GROMACS .gro file of C-alpha atoms in nm:
model
  355
    1TYR     CA    1  -1.541  -0.062  -0.211
    2GLY     CA    2  -1.810  -0.154   0.041
    3ASN     CA    3  -1.720  -0.066   0.401
    4PHE     CA    4  -1.351  -0.036   0.323
    5ILE     CA    5  -1.223   0.322   0.351
    6ASP     CA    6  -0.881   0.411   0.210
    7ALA     CA    7  -0.898   0.794   0.228
    8LEU     CA    8  -1.032   1.031   0.494
    9ARG     CA    9  -1.047   1.412   0.513
   10LEU     CA   10  -1.000   1.566   0.860
   11TYR     CA   11  -1.001   1.910   1.020
   12VAL     CA   12  -0.715   1.956   1.270
   13ARG     CA   13  -0.645   2.255   1.493
   14GLY     CA   14  -0.380   2.315   1.757
   15GLY     CA   15  -0.496   2.464   2.086
   16ALA     CA   16  -0.481   2.841   2.144
   17GLY     CA   17  -0.223   2.975   2.391
   18GLY     CA   18  -0.316   3.103   2.736
   19MET     CA   19  -0.341   3.472   2.836
   20GLY     CA   20  -0.029   3.645   2.967
   21TYR     CA   21  -0.018   3.851   3.292
   22PRO     CA   22   0.108   4.201   3.190
   23ARG     CA   23   0.142   4.342   3.546
   24LEU     CA   24   0.387   4.070   3.657
   25GLY     CA   25   0.526   3.970   3.316
   26GLY     CA   26   0.362   3.625   3.335
   27GLU     CA   27   0.351   3.396   3.028
   28GLY     CA   28   0.046   3.202   2.921
   29GLY     CA   29   0.087   2.830   2.845
   30ARG     CA   30   0.133   2.710   2.488
   31GLY     CA   31  -0.163   2.546   2.319
   32GLY     CA   32  -0.166   2.166   2.281
   33ASP     CA   33  -0.059   1.994   1.956
   34VAL     CA   34  -0.251   1.745   1.741
   35TRP     CA   35  -0.048   1.430   1.666
   36PHE     CA   36  -0.117   1.136   1.434
   37VAL     CA   37   0.024   0.817   1.587
   38ALA     CA   38   0.053   0.494   1.385
   39GLN     CA   39  -0.104   0.197   1.561
   40GLU     CA   40  -0.171  -0.161   1.457
   41ARG     CA   41  -0.531  -0.289   1.437
   42THR     CA   42  -0.665   0.056   1.357
   43THR     CA   43  -0.853   0.144   1.039
   44LEU     CA   44  -0.976   0.466   0.881
   45LYS     CA   45  -1.328   0.333   0.931
   46THR     CA   46  -1.259   0.316   1.308
   47ILE     CA   47  -1.166   0.687   1.305
   48LYS     CA   48  -1.474   0.779   1.102
   49ASP     CA   49  -1.707   0.581   1.331
   50LYS     CA   50  -1.549   0.714   1.653
   51TYR     CA   51  -1.528   1.078   1.535
   52PRO     CA   52  -1.815   1.131   1.287
   53ARG     CA   53  -1.752   1.508   1.274
   54LYS     CA   54  -1.388   1.441   1.178
   55ARG     CA   55  -1.272   1.745   1.381
   56PHE     CA   56  -0.966   1.727   1.606
   57VAL     CA   57  -0.886   2.024   1.833
   58ALA     CA   58  -0.612   2.017   2.100
   59GLY     CA   59  -0.642   2.175   2.447
   60THR     CA   60  -0.600   2.547   2.523
   61GLY     CA   61  -0.295   2.664   2.720
   62ALA     CA   62  -0.355   2.779   3.079
   63ASN     CA   63  -0.369   3.154   3.155
   64SER     CA   64  -0.089   3.311   3.356
   65SER     CA   65  -0.197   3.408   3.708
   66VAL     CA   66  -0.054   3.534   4.039
   67ARG     CA   67  -0.035   3.175   4.164
   68SER     CA   68   0.124   3.042   3.845
   69LEU     CA   69   0.305   3.303   3.637
   70LYS     CA   70   0.403   3.042   3.377
   71GLY     CA   71   0.079   2.888   3.251
   72GLU     CA   72   0.071   2.515   3.180
   73LYS     CA   73   0.077   2.382   2.823
   74GLY     CA   74  -0.257   2.276   2.677
   75GLU     CA   75  -0.331   1.905   2.646
   76ASP     CA   76  -0.202   1.735   2.330
   77LEU     CA   77  -0.447   1.533   2.123
   78GLU     CA   78  -0.330   1.199   1.981
   79VAL     CA   79  -0.521   1.045   1.692
   80HIS     CA   80  -0.444   0.677   1.631
   81VAL     CA   81  -0.415   0.599   1.260
   82PRO     CA   82  -0.340   0.273   1.072
   83LEU     CA   83   0.005   0.181   0.938
   84GLY     CA   84   0.078   0.274   0.577
   85ILE     CA   85  -0.073   0.622   0.591
   86SER     CA   86   0.032   0.915   0.372
   87VAL     CA   87  -0.064   1.256   0.515
   88LEU     CA   88  -0.159   1.505   0.244
   89CYS     CA   89  -0.247   1.875   0.248
   90ASP     CA   90  -0.581   1.975   0.102
   91ASP     CA   91  -0.398   2.066  -0.222
   92GLY     CA   92  -0.271   1.706  -0.255
   93LYS     CA   93   0.090   1.771  -0.151
   94GLN     CA   94   0.232   1.495   0.073
   95ILE     CA   95   0.357   1.627   0.409
   96GLY     CA   96   0.421   1.305   0.600
   97GLU     CA   97   0.411   0.926   0.619
   98LEU     CA   98   0.345   0.675   0.898
   99ASN     CA   99   0.463   0.321   0.830
  100ALA     CA  100   0.573   0.163   1.159
  101PRO     CA  101   0.390   0.124   1.494
  102GLY     CA  102   0.453   0.422   1.723
  103GLU     CA  103   0.560   0.662   1.444
  104ARG     CA  104   0.426   1.014   1.505
  105PHE     CA  105   0.339   1.308   1.283
  106LEU     CA  106   0.268   1.661   1.407
  107ALA     CA  107  -0.058   1.749   1.229
  108ALA     CA  108  -0.126   2.089   1.391
  109ARG     CA  109   0.095   2.290   1.627
  110GLY     CA  110  -0.048   2.473   1.928
  111GLY     CA  111  -0.034   2.855   1.949
  112LEU     CA  112   0.210   3.049   2.169
  113GLY     CA  113   0.094   3.175   2.506
  114GLY     CA  114   0.067   3.548   2.574
  115SER     CA  115   0.406   3.700   2.667
  116LEU     CA  116   0.606   4.022   2.639
  117ILE     CA  117   0.683   3.938   2.271
  118THR     CA  118   0.313   3.909   2.184
  119ASN     CA  119   0.205   4.197   2.407
  120PHE     CA  120   0.067   3.931   2.646
  121ILE     CA  121  -0.200   3.834   2.391
  122PRO     CA  122  -0.211   3.458   2.312
  123CYS     CA  123  -0.176   3.319   1.959
  124LYS     CA  124  -0.423   3.085   1.792
  125GLY     CA  125  -0.320   2.730   1.709
  126GLN     CA  126  -0.237   2.612   1.357
  127LYS     CA  127  -0.543   2.488   1.169
  128ARG     CA  128  -0.570   2.301   0.843
  129ILE     CA  129  -0.757   2.032   0.653
  130VAL     CA  130  -0.554   1.717   0.588
  131ARG     CA  131  -0.623   1.395   0.402
  132LEU     CA  132  -0.518   1.055   0.528
  133ASP     CA  133  -0.445   0.827   0.235
  134LEU     CA  134  -0.405   0.457   0.311
  135LYS     CA  135  -0.175   0.237   0.107
  136LEU     CA  136  -0.158  -0.121   0.226
  137ILE     CA  137   0.179  -0.245   0.346
  138ALA     CA  138   0.241  -0.608   0.254
  139ASP     CA  139   0.540  -0.820   0.159
  140VAL     CA  140   0.367  -0.955  -0.152
  141GLY     CA  141   0.091  -0.804  -0.366
  142LEU     CA  142  -0.126  -1.032  -0.583
  143VAL     CA  143  -0.171  -0.871  -0.923
  144GLY     CA  144  -0.400  -1.005  -1.194
  145PHE     CA  145  -0.712  -0.953  -1.399
  146PRO     CA  146  -1.051  -1.047  -1.244
  147ASN     CA  147  -1.118  -1.421  -1.221
  148ALA     CA  148  -0.748  -1.515  -1.239
  149GLY     CA  149  -0.788  -1.695  -0.906
  150LYS     CA  150  -0.617  -1.449  -0.670
  151SER     CA  151  -0.873  -1.491  -0.389
  152SER     CA  152  -0.858  -1.872  -0.420
  153LEU     CA  153  -0.477  -1.855  -0.408
  154LEU     CA  154  -0.481  -1.634  -0.098
  155SER     CA  155  -0.711  -1.882   0.079
  156LYS     CA  156  -0.476  -2.171  -0.016
  157ILE     CA  157  -0.146  -2.013   0.093
  158SER     CA  158  -0.266  -1.824   0.402
  159HIS     CA  159  -0.527  -1.829   0.678
  160ALA     CA  160  -0.732  -1.555   0.510
  161LYS     CA  161  -1.089  -1.640   0.409
  162PRO     CA  162  -1.176  -1.409   0.118
  163GLU     CA  163  -1.509  -1.429  -0.063
  164ILE     CA  164  -1.474  -1.650  -0.370
  165ALA     CA  165  -1.718  -1.682  -0.661
  166ASP     CA  166  -1.713  -1.752  -1.036
  167TYR     CA  167  -1.804  -1.399  -1.146
  168ALA     CA  168  -1.543  -1.141  -1.247
  169PHE     CA  169  -1.537  -0.893  -0.959
  170THR     CA  170  -1.542  -1.100  -0.640
  171THR     CA  171  -1.278  -0.891  -0.466
  172ILE     CA  172  -1.402  -0.536  -0.421
  173GLN     CA  173  -1.176  -0.444  -0.131
  174PRO     CA  174  -0.815  -0.537  -0.042
  175LYS     CA  175  -0.772  -0.849   0.172
  176LEU     CA  176  -0.462  -0.929   0.379
  177GLY     CA  177  -0.344  -1.278   0.461
  178LYS     CA  178  -0.031  -1.424   0.620
  179ILE     CA  179   0.168  -1.723   0.499
  180MET     CA  180   0.285  -1.917   0.806
  181TYR     CA  181   0.601  -2.129   0.774
  182SER     CA  182   0.712  -2.419   0.995
  183ASP     CA  183   0.989  -2.205   1.153
  184TYR     CA  184   0.723  -1.942   1.251
  185LYS     CA  185   0.829  -1.699   0.979
  186GLN     CA  186   0.529  -1.497   0.854
  187ILE     CA  187   0.493  -1.325   0.516
  188SER     CA  188   0.200  -1.093   0.454
  189VAL     CA  189   0.015  -1.117   0.122
  190ALA     CA  190  -0.237  -0.864  -0.011
  191ASP     CA  191  -0.511  -0.970  -0.252
  192LEU     CA  192  -0.595  -0.650  -0.435
  193PRO     CA  193  -0.912  -0.568  -0.635
  194GLY     CA  194  -0.898  -0.698  -0.993
  195LEU     CA  195  -0.720  -0.478  -1.242
  196ILE     CA  196  -0.878  -0.411  -1.583
  197GLU     CA  197  -0.750  -0.253  -1.904
  198GLY     CA  198  -0.741   0.125  -1.863
  199ALA     CA  199  -0.682   0.111  -1.486
  200HIS     CA  200  -0.399   0.367  -1.516
  201VAL     CA  201  -0.658   0.625  -1.627
  202ASN     CA  202  -0.876   0.521  -1.332
  203LYS     CA  203  -1.112   0.283  -1.515
  204GLY     CA  204  -1.278   0.029  -1.287
  205MET     CA  205  -1.101   0.055  -0.952
  206GLY     CA  206  -0.794   0.197  -1.128
  207HIS     CA  207  -0.602   0.418  -0.889
  208LYS     CA  208  -0.758   0.259  -0.579
  209PHE     CA  209  -0.596  -0.068  -0.689
  210LEU     CA  210  -0.267   0.066  -0.818
  211LYS     CA  211  -0.183   0.283  -0.516
  212HIS     CA  212  -0.190  -0.028  -0.295
  213VAL     CA  213   0.058  -0.204  -0.529
  214GLU     CA  214   0.307   0.075  -0.448
  215ARG     CA  215   0.333  -0.036  -0.084
  216THR     CA  216   0.412  -0.403  -0.150
  217LYS     CA  217   0.773  -0.524  -0.154
  218GLN     CA  218   0.721  -0.780  -0.429
  219LEU     CA  219   0.467  -0.861  -0.698
  220LEU     CA  220   0.302  -1.197  -0.756
  221LEU     CA  221   0.129  -1.196  -1.094
  222VAL     CA  222  -0.154  -1.448  -1.116
  223VAL     CA  223  -0.256  -1.541  -1.471
  224ASP     CA  224  -0.524  -1.778  -1.604
  225ILE     CA  225  -0.347  -2.022  -1.841
  226SER     CA  226  -0.658  -2.042  -2.062
  227GLY     CA  227  -0.663  -1.661  -2.113
  228PHE     CA  228  -0.906  -1.393  -2.002
  229GLN     CA  229  -1.215  -1.213  -2.129
  230LEU     CA  230  -1.391  -0.963  -1.902
  231SER     CA  231  -1.720  -0.968  -2.097
  232ILE     CA  232  -1.860  -1.048  -2.442
  233LYS     CA  233  -1.800  -0.683  -2.537
  234THR     CA  234  -1.427  -0.701  -2.462
  235GLN     CA  235  -1.154  -0.881  -2.653
  236PHE     CA  236  -1.022  -1.224  -2.547
  237ARG     CA  237  -0.663  -1.214  -2.421
  238THR     CA  238  -0.422  -1.509  -2.410
  239ALA     CA  239  -0.205  -1.567  -2.100
  240PHE     CA  240   0.091  -1.398  -2.276
  241GLU     CA  241  -0.120  -1.094  -2.374
  242THR     CA  242  -0.256  -1.077  -2.018
  243ILE     CA  243   0.098  -1.056  -1.875
  244LEU     CA  244   0.191  -0.778  -2.118
  245LEU     CA  245  -0.130  -0.586  -2.046
  246LEU     CA  246  -0.077  -0.609  -1.669
  247THR     CA  247   0.281  -0.487  -1.718
  248LYS     CA  248   0.157  -0.200  -1.937
  249GLU     CA  249  -0.098  -0.087  -1.674
  250LEU     CA  250   0.166  -0.090  -1.399
  251GLN     CA  251   0.413   0.098  -1.620
  252LEU     CA  252   0.163   0.369  -1.722
  253TYR     CA  253   0.066   0.431  -1.359
  254LYS     CA  254   0.419   0.440  -1.217
  255GLU     CA  255   0.725   0.303  -1.398
  256GLU     CA  256   0.908   0.224  -1.070
  257LEU     CA  257   0.657  -0.057  -1.006
  258LEU     CA  258   0.833  -0.261  -1.276
  259THR     CA  259   1.157  -0.255  -1.073
  260LYS     CA  260   0.995  -0.460  -0.793
  261PRO     CA  261   1.092  -0.831  -0.776
  262ALA     CA  262   0.819  -1.038  -0.944
  263ILE     CA  263   0.706  -1.401  -0.949
  264LEU     CA  264   0.457  -1.542  -1.201
  265ALA     CA  265   0.194  -1.795  -1.091
  266VAL     CA  266   0.026  -1.960  -1.391
  267ASN     CA  267  -0.309  -2.075  -1.251
  268LYS     CA  268  -0.581  -2.326  -1.355
  269MET     CA  269  -0.335  -2.598  -1.463
  270ASP     CA  270  -0.614  -2.855  -1.396
  271LEU     CA  271  -0.800  -2.738  -1.713
  272PRO     CA  272  -0.784  -2.935  -2.042
  273CYS     CA  273  -0.505  -2.821  -2.282
  274ALA     CA  274  -0.334  -2.637  -1.990
  275LYS     CA  275   0.001  -2.814  -2.049
  276ASP     CA  276   0.004  -2.723  -2.422
  277ASN     CA  277  -0.085  -2.363  -2.337
  278LEU     CA  278   0.193  -2.355  -2.076
  279ASN     CA  279   0.454  -2.479  -2.327
  280GLU     CA  280   0.342  -2.207  -2.569
  281LEU     CA  281   0.354  -1.942  -2.292
  282MET     CA  282   0.708  -2.045  -2.186
  283LYS     CA  283   0.828  -2.008  -2.548
  284GLN     CA  284   0.671  -1.662  -2.566
  285LEU     CA  285   0.821  -1.549  -2.234
  286GLN     CA  286   1.171  -1.671  -2.329
  287ASN     CA  287   1.169  -1.460  -2.647
  288PRO     CA  288   0.894  -1.199  -2.602
  289GLN     CA  289   1.028  -0.981  -2.885
  290ASP     CA  290   0.943  -1.253  -3.140
  291PHE     CA  291   0.575  -1.244  -3.044
  292LEU     CA  292   0.508  -0.872  -2.999
  293HIS     CA  293   0.376  -0.850  -3.356
  294LEU     CA  294   0.066  -1.041  -3.234
  295LEU     CA  295  -0.037  -0.738  -3.026
  296GLN     CA  296  -0.159  -0.388  -3.101
  297LYS     CA  297   0.113  -0.126  -3.063
  298GLU     CA  298  -0.054   0.051  -2.769
  299MET     CA  299  -0.063  -0.277  -2.571
  300ILE     CA  300   0.314  -0.329  -2.577
  301PRO     CA  301   0.495  -0.210  -2.261
  302ALA     CA  302   0.827  -0.022  -2.293
  303ASN     CA  303   0.991  -0.273  -2.056
  304THR     CA  304   0.883  -0.627  -1.977
  305LEU     CA  305   0.875  -0.766  -1.623
  306GLU     CA  306   1.152  -1.010  -1.542
  307PHE     CA  307   1.019  -1.297  -1.334
  308LYS     CA  308   1.241  -1.455  -1.071
  309ASP     CA  309   1.034  -1.774  -1.096
  310ILE     CA  310   0.747  -1.903  -1.308
  311ILE     CA  311   0.535  -2.156  -1.116
  312PRO     CA  312   0.244  -2.352  -1.271
  313ILE     CA  313  -0.028  -2.394  -1.007
  314SER     CA  314  -0.386  -2.507  -0.959
  315THR     CA  315  -0.582  -2.362  -0.668
  316TYR     CA  316  -0.843  -2.634  -0.739
  317THR     CA  317  -0.612  -2.940  -0.702
  318GLY     CA  318  -0.339  -2.774  -0.491
  319GLU     CA  319  -0.070  -2.839  -0.756
  320GLY     CA  320   0.238  -2.616  -0.718
  321ILE     CA  321   0.108  -2.434  -0.406
  322GLU     CA  322   0.389  -2.555  -0.175
  323GLU     CA  323   0.652  -2.478  -0.440
  324LEU     CA  324   0.509  -2.128  -0.478
  325LYS     CA  325   0.522  -2.070  -0.100
  326GLU     CA  326   0.889  -2.173  -0.098
  327CYS     CA  327   0.967  -1.940  -0.392
  328ILE     CA  328   0.802  -1.648  -0.211
  329ARG     CA  329   1.004  -1.727   0.103
  330LYS     CA  330   1.338  -1.746  -0.085
  331SER     CA  331   1.265  -1.422  -0.271
  332ILE     CA  332   1.170  -1.230   0.047
  333ASP     CA  333   1.472  -1.370   0.239
  334LYS     CA  334   1.709  -1.275  -0.044
  335GLU     CA  335   1.574  -0.920  -0.054
  336ALA     CA  336   1.608  -0.890   0.326
  337GLU     CA  337   1.973  -1.004   0.300
  338GLN     CA  338   2.041  -0.738   0.035
  339GLU     CA  339   1.879  -0.469   0.253
  340ASN     CA  340   2.089  -0.578   0.553
  341GLU     CA  341   2.405  -0.572   0.342
  342GLU     CA  342   2.327  -0.219   0.217
  343TYR     CA  343   2.256  -0.110   0.577
  344ARG     CA  344   2.591  -0.256   0.695
  345LYS     CA  345   2.777  -0.078   0.415
  346LYS     CA  346   2.614   0.257   0.504
  347LYS     CA  347   2.702   0.212   0.873
  348LEU     CA  348   3.063   0.125   0.783
  349LEU     CA  349   3.088   0.429   0.556
  350LEU     CA  350   2.955   0.655   0.836
  351LEU     CA  351   3.211   0.513   1.079
  352GLN     CA  352   3.495   0.565   0.832
  353THR     CA  353   3.394   0.925   0.756
  354SER     CA  354   3.350   1.009   1.127
  355GLU     CA  355   3.699   0.875   1.201
   0.00000   0.00000   0.00000
């Protein structure tokens, strides 16, 4: 994964409370809290570089005194984290999420100051070890086997400049790009590390890839029309088999991924025999049940992905790129309309019940 960090383990501790003043019944100040605050243009690597010890301790509450019977609260500590963070306990249980700029999560609460209830002895702050787990947030996630042309496609449709080469694993860390439209609408696209067979059991980059797919609104499957073979030791897969294998990997990791809207981009249409292969693929996709006998039983997914659109493209000649951008736009806009409609219905229902 190179310099890209998508998980970080931190020690957080709330500040201790201040001492009480028994003679005059004075209360010590509460200890400060540790907060995680979502902020754009922040990465987990930034946190690691800035705080190499990965320890975050809030300020101690002020002691009660003759001059100030009520001690002041200790200083809070704010840790800026990237968007799309899941906060997990050390046992792996999720305790919070931060998805939008400015969202806050209380990581460790400060201790109470000394008072009559505590016999004027201050309490220690909450302490625990938490894990920050990053899942990219993008409108569209590019899904495909290595060498399908995902990086080339990202460079064609957006301003991103990913590394591109003719060997299988070019992309070793997620890359984000933005499609810019003439009316200034922007759609974010994530090029994710190449999936391989067995990814659901964490082969290759397995779970590191699949967890990022969870946080994309829609899927864009990119398939090589001439088929795919990872190495001479692995079996050759046709475009149809590739689609079913990708679907199977997504299903085995998390079945809900198959409910996401999906578009299929059939790449490398500039190659010889591409048109014949495309005609064959379209027949197979129209009636997939008739062709399942060509595959081994364990390769067949329980449910097949339903594609909103199937677009033949060539990242080499630029064929179909503009059409694909328009399809992505229509699909995202349609989903946004549905979300707005559901939101309006909920609001209306709340108004009716309150009346």
